[in-house]
Coordinates of C-alpha atoms and ligand atoms in Angstrom, one line a residue:
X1 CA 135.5 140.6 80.7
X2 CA 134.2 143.2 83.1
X3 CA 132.4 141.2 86.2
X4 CA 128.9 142.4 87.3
X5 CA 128.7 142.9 91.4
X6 CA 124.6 142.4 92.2
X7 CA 125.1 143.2 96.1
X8 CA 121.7 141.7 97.2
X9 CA 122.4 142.1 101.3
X10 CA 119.4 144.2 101.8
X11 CA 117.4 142.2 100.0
X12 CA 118.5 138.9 101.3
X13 CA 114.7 137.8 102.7
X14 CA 113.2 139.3 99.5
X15 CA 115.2 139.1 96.5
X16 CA 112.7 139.4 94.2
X17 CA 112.3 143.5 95.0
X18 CA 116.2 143.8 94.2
X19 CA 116.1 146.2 91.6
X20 CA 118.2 144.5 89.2
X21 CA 117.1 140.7 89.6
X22 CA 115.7 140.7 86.2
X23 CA 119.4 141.1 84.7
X24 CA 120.7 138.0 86.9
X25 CA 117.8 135.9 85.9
X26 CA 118.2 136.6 82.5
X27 CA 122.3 136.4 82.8
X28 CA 121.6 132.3 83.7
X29 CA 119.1 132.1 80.8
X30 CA 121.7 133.1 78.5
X31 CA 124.3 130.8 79.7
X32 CA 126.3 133.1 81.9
X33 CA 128.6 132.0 84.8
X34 CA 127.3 133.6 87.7
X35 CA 128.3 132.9 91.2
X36 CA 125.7 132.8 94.2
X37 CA 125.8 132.4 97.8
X38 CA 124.6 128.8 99.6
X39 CA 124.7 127.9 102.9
X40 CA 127.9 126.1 102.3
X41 CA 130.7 128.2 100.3
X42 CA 130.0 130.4 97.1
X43 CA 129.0 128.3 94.2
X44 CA 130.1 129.2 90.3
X45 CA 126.4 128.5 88.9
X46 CA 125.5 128.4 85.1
X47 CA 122.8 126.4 83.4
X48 CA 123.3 122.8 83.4
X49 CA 121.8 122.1 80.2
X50 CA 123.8 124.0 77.8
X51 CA 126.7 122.5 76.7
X52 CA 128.9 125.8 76.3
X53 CA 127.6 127.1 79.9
X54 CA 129.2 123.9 81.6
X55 CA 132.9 124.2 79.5
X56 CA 132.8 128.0 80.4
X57 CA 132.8 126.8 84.3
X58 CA 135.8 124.7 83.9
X59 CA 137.8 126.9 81.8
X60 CA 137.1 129.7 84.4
X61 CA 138.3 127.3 87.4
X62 CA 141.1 125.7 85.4
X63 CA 139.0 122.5 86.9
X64 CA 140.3 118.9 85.2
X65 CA 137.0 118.0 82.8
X66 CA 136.7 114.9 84.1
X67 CA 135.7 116.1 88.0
X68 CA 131.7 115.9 87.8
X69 CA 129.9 118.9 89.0
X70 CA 126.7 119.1 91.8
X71 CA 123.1 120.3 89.7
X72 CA 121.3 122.6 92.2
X73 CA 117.3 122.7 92.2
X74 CA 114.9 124.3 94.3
X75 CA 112.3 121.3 94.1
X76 CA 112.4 118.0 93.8
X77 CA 110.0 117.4 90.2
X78 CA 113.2 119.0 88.6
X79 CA 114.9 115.7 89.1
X80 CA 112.6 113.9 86.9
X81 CA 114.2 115.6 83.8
X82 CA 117.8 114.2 84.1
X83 CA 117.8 111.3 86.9
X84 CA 115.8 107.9 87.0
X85 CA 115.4 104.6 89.6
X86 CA 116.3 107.1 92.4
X87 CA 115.0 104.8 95.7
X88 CA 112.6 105.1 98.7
X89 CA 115.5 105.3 101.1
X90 CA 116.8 108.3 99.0
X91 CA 113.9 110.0 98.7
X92 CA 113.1 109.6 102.6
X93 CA 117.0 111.3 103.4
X94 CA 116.3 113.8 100.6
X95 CA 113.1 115.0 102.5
X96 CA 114.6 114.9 105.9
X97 CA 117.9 116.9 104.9
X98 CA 116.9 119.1 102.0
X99 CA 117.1 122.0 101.7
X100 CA 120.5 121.7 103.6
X101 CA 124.1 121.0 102.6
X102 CA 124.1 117.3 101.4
X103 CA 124.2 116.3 97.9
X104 CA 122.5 113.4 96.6
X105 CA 124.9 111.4 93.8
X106 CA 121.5 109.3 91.7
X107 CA 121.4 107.4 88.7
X108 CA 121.7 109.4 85.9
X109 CA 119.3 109.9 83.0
X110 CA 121.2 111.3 79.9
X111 CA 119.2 114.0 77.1
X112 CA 118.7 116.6 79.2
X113 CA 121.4 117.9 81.1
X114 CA 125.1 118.6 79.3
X115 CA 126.9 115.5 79.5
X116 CA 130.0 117.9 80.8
X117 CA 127.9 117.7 83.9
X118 CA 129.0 114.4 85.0
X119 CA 132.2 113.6 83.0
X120 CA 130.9 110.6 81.3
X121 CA 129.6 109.1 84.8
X122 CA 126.1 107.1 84.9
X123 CA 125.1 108.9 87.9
X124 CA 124.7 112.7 88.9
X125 CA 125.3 114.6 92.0
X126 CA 121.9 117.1 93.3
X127 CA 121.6 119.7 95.6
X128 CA 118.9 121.5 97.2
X129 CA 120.4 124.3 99.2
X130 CA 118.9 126.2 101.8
X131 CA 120.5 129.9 101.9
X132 CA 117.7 132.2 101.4
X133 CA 119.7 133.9 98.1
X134 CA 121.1 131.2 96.4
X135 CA 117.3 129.4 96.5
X136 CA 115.3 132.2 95.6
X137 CA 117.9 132.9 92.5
X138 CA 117.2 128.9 91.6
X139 CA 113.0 129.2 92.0
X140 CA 113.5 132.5 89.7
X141 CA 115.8 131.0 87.2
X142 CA 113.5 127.9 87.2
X143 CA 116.7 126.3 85.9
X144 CA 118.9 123.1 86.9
X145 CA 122.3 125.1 87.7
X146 CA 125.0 123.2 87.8
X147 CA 127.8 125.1 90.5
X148 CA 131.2 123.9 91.6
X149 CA 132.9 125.8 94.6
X150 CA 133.0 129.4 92.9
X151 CA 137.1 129.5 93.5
X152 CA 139.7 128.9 90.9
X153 CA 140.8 124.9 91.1
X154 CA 143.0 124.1 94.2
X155 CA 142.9 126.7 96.1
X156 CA 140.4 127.0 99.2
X157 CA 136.9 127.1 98.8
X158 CA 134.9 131.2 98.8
X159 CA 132.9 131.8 102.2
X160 CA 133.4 135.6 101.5
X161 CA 132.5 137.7 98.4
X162 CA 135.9 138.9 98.5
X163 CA 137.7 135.5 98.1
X164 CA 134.8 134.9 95.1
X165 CA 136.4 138.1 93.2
X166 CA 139.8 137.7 94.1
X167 CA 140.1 134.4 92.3
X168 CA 137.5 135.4 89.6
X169 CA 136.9 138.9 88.3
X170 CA 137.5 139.6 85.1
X171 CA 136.6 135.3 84.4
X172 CA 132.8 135.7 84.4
X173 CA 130.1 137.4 83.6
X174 CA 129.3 138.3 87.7
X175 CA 128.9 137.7 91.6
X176 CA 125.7 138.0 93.3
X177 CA 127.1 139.2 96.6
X178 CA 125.9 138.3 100.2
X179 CA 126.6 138.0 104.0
X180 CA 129.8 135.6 104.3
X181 CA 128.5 132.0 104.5
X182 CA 127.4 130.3 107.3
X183 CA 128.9 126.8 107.2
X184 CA 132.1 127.3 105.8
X185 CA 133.0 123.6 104.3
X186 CA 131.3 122.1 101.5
X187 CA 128.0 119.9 101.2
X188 CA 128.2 116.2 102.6
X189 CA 128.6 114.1 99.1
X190 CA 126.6 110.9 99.5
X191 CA 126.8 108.1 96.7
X192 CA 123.0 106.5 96.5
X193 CA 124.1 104.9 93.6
X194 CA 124.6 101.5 95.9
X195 CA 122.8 100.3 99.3
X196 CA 124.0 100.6 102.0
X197 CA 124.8 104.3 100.9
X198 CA 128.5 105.4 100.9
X199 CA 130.1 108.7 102.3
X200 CA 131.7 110.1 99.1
X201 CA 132.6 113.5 100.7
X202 CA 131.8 114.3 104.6
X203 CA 130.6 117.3 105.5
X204 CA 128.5 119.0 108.2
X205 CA 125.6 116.6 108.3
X206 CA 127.1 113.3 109.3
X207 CA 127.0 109.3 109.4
X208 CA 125.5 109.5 112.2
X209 CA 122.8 112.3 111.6
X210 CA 121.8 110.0 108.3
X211 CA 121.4 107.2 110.3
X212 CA 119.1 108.4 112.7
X213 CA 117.1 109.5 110.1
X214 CA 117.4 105.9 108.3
X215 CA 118.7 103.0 110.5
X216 CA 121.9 101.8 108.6
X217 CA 121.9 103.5 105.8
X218 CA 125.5 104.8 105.4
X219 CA 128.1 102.5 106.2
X220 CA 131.2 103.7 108.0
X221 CA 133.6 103.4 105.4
X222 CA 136.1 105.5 103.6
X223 CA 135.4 106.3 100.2
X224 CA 137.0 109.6 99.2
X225 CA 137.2 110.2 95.9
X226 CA 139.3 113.5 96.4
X227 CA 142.3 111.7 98.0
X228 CA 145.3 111.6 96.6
X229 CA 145.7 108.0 94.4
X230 CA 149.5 107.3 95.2
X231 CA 151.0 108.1 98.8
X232 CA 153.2 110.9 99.0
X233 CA 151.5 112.1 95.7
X234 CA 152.3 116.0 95.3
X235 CA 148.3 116.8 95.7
X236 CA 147.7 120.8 96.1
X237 CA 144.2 121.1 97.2
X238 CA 142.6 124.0 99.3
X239 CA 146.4 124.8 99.4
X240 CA 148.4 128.7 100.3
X241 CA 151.8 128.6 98.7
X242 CA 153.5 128.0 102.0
X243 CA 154.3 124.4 102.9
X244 CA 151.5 123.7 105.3
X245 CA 152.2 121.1 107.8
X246 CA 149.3 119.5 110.2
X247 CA 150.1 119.1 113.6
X248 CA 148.0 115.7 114.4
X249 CA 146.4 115.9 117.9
X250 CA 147.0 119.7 118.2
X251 CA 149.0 122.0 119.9
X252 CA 149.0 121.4 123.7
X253 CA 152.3 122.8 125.1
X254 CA 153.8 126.2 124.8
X255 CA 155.5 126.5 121.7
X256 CA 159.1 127.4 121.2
X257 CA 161.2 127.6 118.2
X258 CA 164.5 126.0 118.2
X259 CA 167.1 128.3 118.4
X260 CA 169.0 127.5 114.8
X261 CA 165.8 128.6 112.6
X262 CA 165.1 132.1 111.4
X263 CA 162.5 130.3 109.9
X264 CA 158.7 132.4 110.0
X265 CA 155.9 130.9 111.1
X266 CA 152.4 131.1 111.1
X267 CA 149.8 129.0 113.3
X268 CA 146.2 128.6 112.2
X269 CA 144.5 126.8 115.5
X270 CA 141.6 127.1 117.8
X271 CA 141.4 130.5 119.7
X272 CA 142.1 129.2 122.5
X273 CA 145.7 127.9 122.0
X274 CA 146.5 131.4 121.1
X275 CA 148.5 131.4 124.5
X276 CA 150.8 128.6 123.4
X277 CA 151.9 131.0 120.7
X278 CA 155.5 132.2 120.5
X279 CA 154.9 135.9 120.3
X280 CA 157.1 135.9 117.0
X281 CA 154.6 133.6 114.7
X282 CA 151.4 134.9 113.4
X283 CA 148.2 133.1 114.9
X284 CA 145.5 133.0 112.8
X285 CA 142.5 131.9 114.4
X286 CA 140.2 129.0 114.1
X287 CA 136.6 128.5 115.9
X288 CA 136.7 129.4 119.8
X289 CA 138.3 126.3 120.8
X290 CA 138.9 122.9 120.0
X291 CA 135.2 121.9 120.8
X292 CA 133.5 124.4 118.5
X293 CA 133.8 122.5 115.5
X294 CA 131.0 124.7 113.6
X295 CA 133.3 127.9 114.3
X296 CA 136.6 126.0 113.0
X297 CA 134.1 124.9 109.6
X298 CA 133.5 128.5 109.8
X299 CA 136.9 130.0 109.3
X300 CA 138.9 127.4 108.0
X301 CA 138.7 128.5 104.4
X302 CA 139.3 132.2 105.4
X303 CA 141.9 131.2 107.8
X304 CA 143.8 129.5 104.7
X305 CA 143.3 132.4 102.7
X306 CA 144.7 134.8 105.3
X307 CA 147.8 132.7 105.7
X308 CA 148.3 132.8 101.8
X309 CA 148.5 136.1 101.8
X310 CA 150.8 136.8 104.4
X311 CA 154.5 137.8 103.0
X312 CA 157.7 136.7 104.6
X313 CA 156.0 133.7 106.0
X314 CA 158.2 129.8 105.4
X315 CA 155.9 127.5 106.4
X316 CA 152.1 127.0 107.9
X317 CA 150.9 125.3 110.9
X318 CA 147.8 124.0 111.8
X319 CA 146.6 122.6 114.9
X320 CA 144.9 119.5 115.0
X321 CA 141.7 118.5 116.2
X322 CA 141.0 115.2 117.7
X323 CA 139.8 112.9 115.0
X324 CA 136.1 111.2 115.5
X325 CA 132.7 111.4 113.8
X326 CA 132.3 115.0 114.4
X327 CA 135.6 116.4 113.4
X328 CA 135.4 113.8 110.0
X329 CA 134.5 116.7 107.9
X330 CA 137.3 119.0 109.5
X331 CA 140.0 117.3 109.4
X332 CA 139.2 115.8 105.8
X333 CA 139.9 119.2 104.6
X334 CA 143.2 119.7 106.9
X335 CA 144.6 116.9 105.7
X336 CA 144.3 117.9 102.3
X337 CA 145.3 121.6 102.4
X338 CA 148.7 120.0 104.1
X339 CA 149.1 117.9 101.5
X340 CA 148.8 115.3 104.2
X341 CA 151.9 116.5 105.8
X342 CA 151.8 115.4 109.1
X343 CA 153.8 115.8 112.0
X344 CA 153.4 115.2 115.7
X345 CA 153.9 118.3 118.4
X346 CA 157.8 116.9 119.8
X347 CA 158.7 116.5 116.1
X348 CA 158.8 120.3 115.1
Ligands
TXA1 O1 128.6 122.7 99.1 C1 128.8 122.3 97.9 O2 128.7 121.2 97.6 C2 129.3 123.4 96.9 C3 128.2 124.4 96.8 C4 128.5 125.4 95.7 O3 127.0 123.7 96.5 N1 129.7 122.8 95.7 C5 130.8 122.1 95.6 O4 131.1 121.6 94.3 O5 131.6 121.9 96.5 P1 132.5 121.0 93.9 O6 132.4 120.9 92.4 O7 133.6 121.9 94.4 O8 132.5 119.6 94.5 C6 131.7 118.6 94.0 C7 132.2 117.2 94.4 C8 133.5 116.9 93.7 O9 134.3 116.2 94.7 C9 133.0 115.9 92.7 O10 134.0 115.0 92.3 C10 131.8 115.2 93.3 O11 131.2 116.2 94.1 N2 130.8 114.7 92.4 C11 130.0 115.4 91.6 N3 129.3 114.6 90.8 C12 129.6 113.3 91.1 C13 129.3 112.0 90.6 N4 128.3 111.8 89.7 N5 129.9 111.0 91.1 C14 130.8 111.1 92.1 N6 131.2 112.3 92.6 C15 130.6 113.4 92.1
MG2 MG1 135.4 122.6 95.0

């Protein structure tokens, strides 16, 4: 399958006058797979009520069926059609936070929607994004467009057009291409299936931003439905090819390789450690330093992909950040593309 490129970056605060809009609108009403910018990472959108729309998707991610997917709207009467009982104290964090990068996981109402959707679940995850594209593309379309990470399963998640076609040309029908995302990690996943509400994935809005919003509303616990089941479980997600091994409270001292390994090495850590560096690994950069979190959320993905590509690289490191309510979302994702492989800085 030849894969359409729409580049829309000219058009970003006025998509409607991009000349061939009318063929991406009409690519969703057919049931094509077509993947759009948010303000998070590069979805893989198709419409989430038809049946064959929502297997496409998982056959062109090689995703397990049984992983729900997150329905995106532009406004909040679309819910009506597929969710039910959904409560005042959801409604009031919906209102505060949307559009934005959380998604809302509400009781589910079945008929409309392709069951694929949620796997079988009773409940559904929503999603009112806020990047000017990928919203105006869901007010044209009118639709509900259900859109996993646009990447193919396990490996980081797109915050480039370029990682978007590298892991699917040729798989769907096309791209709408934009500036390269502005968050960088996914949406905050919060289950409002239960109160108090539960974090199911954490992401750039946090505990503590809900909470100030509602007074007690999350509760600090860890539910992460992405973590491996068994310790020690070979779990490859947001993973290069490299062993990748975390260095838990980062790098703080110069770093020296011990003089039996020919072993290469590359670093991915906050700009600033850059000096600690042995001039014979390869730093790839992460943020400014360790206190600019947005920057690290920024070019973590990118920073995985780069490393992935390197050749005649052994094994990954990356640099730590201290762990607290901020860097939750963070280091959620360095855990897992290390296969939570941790190691402390004296035991390299
Ligand atoms: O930022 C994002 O959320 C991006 C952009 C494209 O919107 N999307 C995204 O989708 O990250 P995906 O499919 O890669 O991750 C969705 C997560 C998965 O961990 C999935 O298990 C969970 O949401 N999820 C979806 N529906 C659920 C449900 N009904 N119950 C529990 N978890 C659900
Ligand atoms: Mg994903």
């Amino acid at each position: 399958m030849e894969t359409n490129v729409w580049d829309v970056r000219k058009y970003v605060h006025n998509l409607q006058s991009y000349p061939q809009i009318d063929e991406i609108i009409a690519g969703y009403h057919q049931n094509k797979l077509i993947a759009l910018p948010t303000e998070t990472v590069y979805g893989l959108g198709a419409n989430a009520k038809d049946e064959e729309a929502v297997k496409e998707i998982y056959v062109a991610k090689g995703r397990p069926s049984d992983n729900p997917l997150i329905v995106h709207i532009h406004d909040k009467s679309q819910l009506n059609d597929f969710t039910q009982n959904i409560s005042q104290e959801t409604e009031i964090l919906m209102d505060a936070f949307w559009p934005g990068p959380i998604s809302f996981i509400v009781p589910y109402k079945s008929g409309f929607l392709s069951d694929r959707v949620t796997g079988g679940l009773q409940s559904v995850a929503v999603r009112m994004p806020s990047h000017h594209v990928g919203r105006a593309v869901l007010q044209l379309t009118d639709l509900p467009i259900a859109a996993p990470s646009a990447n193919i399963s396990g490996r980081p998640s797109p915050t480039k057009f370029e990682h978007v076609k590298h892991d699917l040309d040729g798989r769907i029908y096309g791209i709408i291409q934009a500036e390269d995302i502005d968050e960088g990690i996914e949406s905050t996943v919060i289950d409002c299936t239960s109160y108090p509400f539960k974090i199911a994935r954490p992401g750039s809005i946090t505990i503590e931003m809900i909470n100030k919003v509602l007074p007690n509303s999350v509760i600090n616990e860890k539910l992460d439905l992405e973590k491996p089941i068994a310790p020690g479980m070979k779990y490859k997600h947001y993973a290069p090819s490299q062993p990748v091994t975390l260095i838990e409270g980062g790098i703080t001292k110069q770093m020296s390789l011990s003089d039996n390994t020919s072993k290469k090495i590359a670093v991915i850590g906050p700009k600033s450690i850059e000096p600690l560096i042995s001039e014979q690994m390869t730093f790839i950069p992460l943020g400014r330093d360790i206190a600019d979190i947005k920057g690290a959320h920024h070019d973590l993905y990118d920073a995985l992909r780069i490393a992935d590509q390197l050749t005649n690289i052994d094994e990954i490191y990356i640099s730590g950040y201290e762990r607290n309510d901020d860097t939750i979302a963070l280091m959620n994702r360095i855990d897992k593309a290390s296969g939570h492989n941790i190691k402390g800085e004296d035991e390299l």
